[in-house]
Amino acid sequence: MPSRLSCGREFHCVPDVNSVLEWTCKSGFDFSCMPIVHPRLKREFLENAAKNRGGPLTRSDLCLPCGDWNNLVVGKVSPWLKLDSPHHHVRRTSELGLKQELSFAAHLGMPAVMIPVNNANCCNLARALNEHILSSYVPQQYWIHIPLMSASDMADKLFKGEDDAMEGETFEDTWQWWNIFRTLCDSTRKLDLVLELTADIPAEAMIERWLSEPLKAILVSTKLFLTNKKGYPVLSKPHQNLIRKLFKLDVQVILTGVDRHPEKGIRCYQQYLDHLWQTQEPPDPVTEFSKGFEDFLQCPLQPLMDNLESHTYEVFEKDPVKYSEYQRAIFTAVIDKVPEAEKDTKELILMVVGAGRGPLVRAAITALKQANRKAKKIYAVEKNPNAVVTLENMRDEMWGPLVEVVSCDMRNWDAPEKCDILISELLGSFGDNELSPECLDGAQRFLKDDGISIPSDYTSYMAPLQSARLYNEFRVNKDKDKPAESSFEMPYVVRLHNCQMLAEPQKVFQFHHPNRDAFIDNNRYKSMTFDIAEDCVIHGLAGYFDTVLYKDVTLSILPSTHSPGMFSWFPILFPLRTPTYVTKGTKVVIDIWRRVTEKNVWYEWTMVRPQPLPLHNPKGRSYTIGL
Amino acid sequence: MPSRLSCGREFHCVPDVNSVLEWTCKSGFDFSCMPIVHPRLKREFLENAAKNRGGPLTRSDLCLPCGDWNNLVVGKVSPWLKLDSPHHHVRRTSELGLKQELSFAAHLGMPAVMIPVNNANCCNLARALNEHILSSYVPQQYWIHIPLMSASDMADKLFKGEDDAMEGETFEDTWQWWNIFRTLCDSTRKLDLVLELTADIPAEAMIERWLSEPLKAILVSTKLFLTNKKGYPVLSKPHQNLIRKLFKLDVQVILTGVDRHPEKGIRCYQQYLDHLWQTQEPPDPVTEFSKGFEDFLQCPLQPLMDNLESHTYEVFEKDPVKYSEYQRAIFTAVIDKVPEAEKDTKELILMVVGAGRGPLVRAAITALKQANRKAKKIYAVEKNPNAVVTLENMRDEMWGPLVEVVSCDMRNWDAPEKCDILISELLGSFGDNELSPECLDGAQRFLKDDGISIPSDYTSYMAPLQSARLYNEFRVNKDKDKPAESSFEMPYVVRLHNCQMLAEPQKVFQFHHPNRDAFIDNNRYKSMTFDIAEDCVIHGLAGYFDTVLYKDVTLSILPSTHSPGMFSWFPILFPLRTPTYVTKGTKVVIDIWRRVTEKNVWYEWTMVRPQPLPLHNPKGRSYTIGL
């Protein structure tokens, strides 16, 4: 989080750029938003007439050094541009006007141009802007300015009960304007969203939906401010809460409207907004740990195929929660295995399979001590020879002969004896996705009939997700040597941030260990039906898991039950090839399969309703997990 | 149309393949559908148990020569396979069973395997078949067997009024089963549809929708047959009508069920069905002309950029309607221009711009003669030097000095005098798409102020279309050197056949000539809202045009007003990148732009509602028409 809020000031009429910029800086603002063209210079187009019109379009670029145009000025297109007018002449004139202004803004090198969208009839504006974007090589962003609520919605709320306003509300949902606009522009990253706060505030779910959009800035009018006892401008509690929510996305703020507290000076608005920024709740440890990873797609680890690196071990060993919970689970299991009466006579055999650099061995030793129980042997089985070096050093220097290090793949190991407790940490973000089931099914041959597996159960969960940003990440992740759909046919591990979960996650696959079925089958198939609460676009499926380590000792990365402070797992994300617009009240059916062959494991998934999509990753063509 | 119907016979139990095939041929059938596995050999799978089961899967492949397996036998998978059972064990066993049967059918080289889909829960079956398709290199088709109406729908119709049955009907619409199944399989061409006729027949619109699907065969049960006075099996009038409609797609028929007229012999069913085939209405001239072009994508001609070939001229000159209508239009215009009183004194100047090999010159000469009016000169302007050779020969051999051949692009020609009537045939399937507006705007400088343009007006039309077949054609039309979306960003000229128009066409762009606007602007923008009558998938937009040549003389390729017998234009088709499932009652909004620069013209289009899609062909990136 930047140490202070980036705050701009909007102007409707700028006769002199220099004095305005000077004033802006002096008043504590970081940038200003101003019309691209000078107010004095109004234009009349009659087709080619514009070319021949006398006089300049606007003030000269020379009035500011390039560095100032590039850093301090966000351009605004003229309010008279009506590209979606029903009148051909108005539309055509507006197209030419927009083209001229965008071209001049590019010439000046303004970092961004702000373009207002005032209703759902914005297709021609979107087309014209898209054409400009495709023609332009200037690194310029386009800030699409949308009100949080439409004027007619607010009128509705005033005159009718909330329930009666349904029809109008749907039609005038301003998110629809944005969704039409950006979709027509093929969700280009060149578009950012600028949300104008309104006096009324929409429902929580609708705010959440905006948080899944590429929100760049919020526009706050001085009209929204109240005056506190000391005469300073302040926002109402609901507006404060709203702004704090939007701050999660690192937005900038643009102040608009006349100074309504001239006795205190315009600066006090900026100071108040910065105060809100400074007084945000400090991030929780997981958020702190995840800094810089937000919405960053990672390929899931394949620890079975690849040997993890020292750095990876180090990061995960630092988790403050995971190993203490493992320790609790081992403690409980050990107590269950050895009654108080036998604590001096009975000696347990423990095995840690996939011991890595030893955190579970350490947890087991501590748990035994805590429980005052004895182990005859703790086998530490690890296939990565590099991690085995660490384990052997630990045994020599700390653990002693109680621990036997076995440098071997657990699937091939011929154990000299059977164990009472089999301990592993093979779970991925989607539970079974690092092939814990296959490994443990293999390893359980050296677990006694009454032995305990830690973990004993795990379950994956899934929920539909909206995130235009992540959709763009999928598209960019394309491998030139592979078919275009490949990057949509693999799951990603990702710290979900600029997105909205569209329904409560549902259970997907469950696994139990030891698995005593006569024929073990780790193929799975699940069909889930989700009720969608708001009009939205589904871009993918967020995946989570929880696990029962032993009895009441659990770990979870499900948002509703997330183990506090645990950072070992980010969620997993399954893309959908086609962003699918879904209206509220729709039942969305998602099907997912876990497929197993002798060589590998993969998932196939798709949407079945309301709109069926092709199977993703059929036959594991784009992604498999190697056994 | 093949001279006789291809008719097969279905069997549920085939103890001896040879005798069944012999009997099938003797009874007049062309092929038989039979279970892949022998009835005696039932299987029990418990995971790998199948591998170890004693005895063969089915009869040996040696019982028939390969040629017979390849030509005479369509395989059927076992009815006990329940791949979408809620019970894991049943599902798993069915998966293994299906795999085994499909593998054996591939081994035998059967041309097709028939697979029944009995309800909307068919996702796992679709997944399993898709996996097989991706694994198999055998040129085998998969015939998905779907009933025309579901059993529950028919019960509904029986017990309730038609109106009350709405809810159940939607849910059990068997087209949904098919749509889910084929979409999950990514609409692969490996899937064909086999429709089983039912006692009840659904509404007309639903039949139309099936006609847009890749219908390969219809399954007709002997139960549907009535007995006529002479004791022979016949179908009811509604069933006859239905079958005749389905015959439009060159389907095969499969007879199923026991012989209910044994005294007449099974052959009489086949003979009756072939009788229906033979007694189809003969095709109209346009259909006759279009043979072989059905659903074949052609790039629209660019006669401005490219010179047409002799063959192309020859084909279009043969149109029996177009030139006689032009002649009527010229006749009427000539009469209007020269009152009876002036017929001996007033001499007209006519210009044919884009004269090609002269059909419009001929029409003009004939019209003048019919009208008993005089022309001073008929200029025949043509830019294609190859066609000018023909024109000059015509003038020398037939027309004489009345006709002056001008070898020049009408846009550059410096006419020696102005004309009374400007005649052209520059229209494409979408009216303006061969740049008639731009050409005539240029040419009208040599039209007198009170001169007449033939044509005087033209209008394009558009309607949303469903056609999985054409969607597959778009995909296949991909150019390796271009981005994947390119083939979805250009219009195609195509004889629409295996498709359904989803709403009445609406007007798009209109042009009038001569155009006396102060500033001529041929840019256009149109937004259209269509009401969709049935659940469907939109794959593209069908385009048409009509034109007023002069006063009441018109030409049209709109289905509802198509000029009878005129074959010069097939419809045009604008693809949509994403097949979009739409429910009945939905309002579909389609936007289209005509964009004009000094170098070229192009269209941009997209769907805006219910689901916005990216703009197609923005900035003409995939397709432009050169000026």
XYZ file of N, CA and C in Angstrom, chain A residues 143 157 271 443 461 524 526 576 599:
27
model
N -9.811 5.987 -19.168
C -10.540 5.857 -17.905
C -12.019 6.021 -18.192
N -35.496 4.892 -6.012
C -35.353 4.592 -4.591
C -36.110 5.604 -3.759
N -6.994 16.370 2.495
C -6.445 15.875 3.764
C -7.386 14.849 4.408
N 1.276 -45.681 -0.206
C 2.025 -45.751 1.048
C 1.284 -46.535 2.132
N -13.344 -27.664 -2.839
C -14.534 -26.815 -2.974
C -14.375 -25.956 -4.215
N -13.121 -39.205 -10.219
C -14.252 -38.556 -9.568
C -15.040 -37.785 -10.606
N -18.242 -34.702 -10.453
C -19.169 -33.942 -9.618
C -19.886 -32.908 -10.480
N -12.508 -20.440 -17.554
C -13.498 -20.827 -18.560
C -13.137 -20.097 -19.852
N -0.364 -43.239 -15.856
C 0.729 -42.287 -16.015
C 0.469 -40.934 -15.378
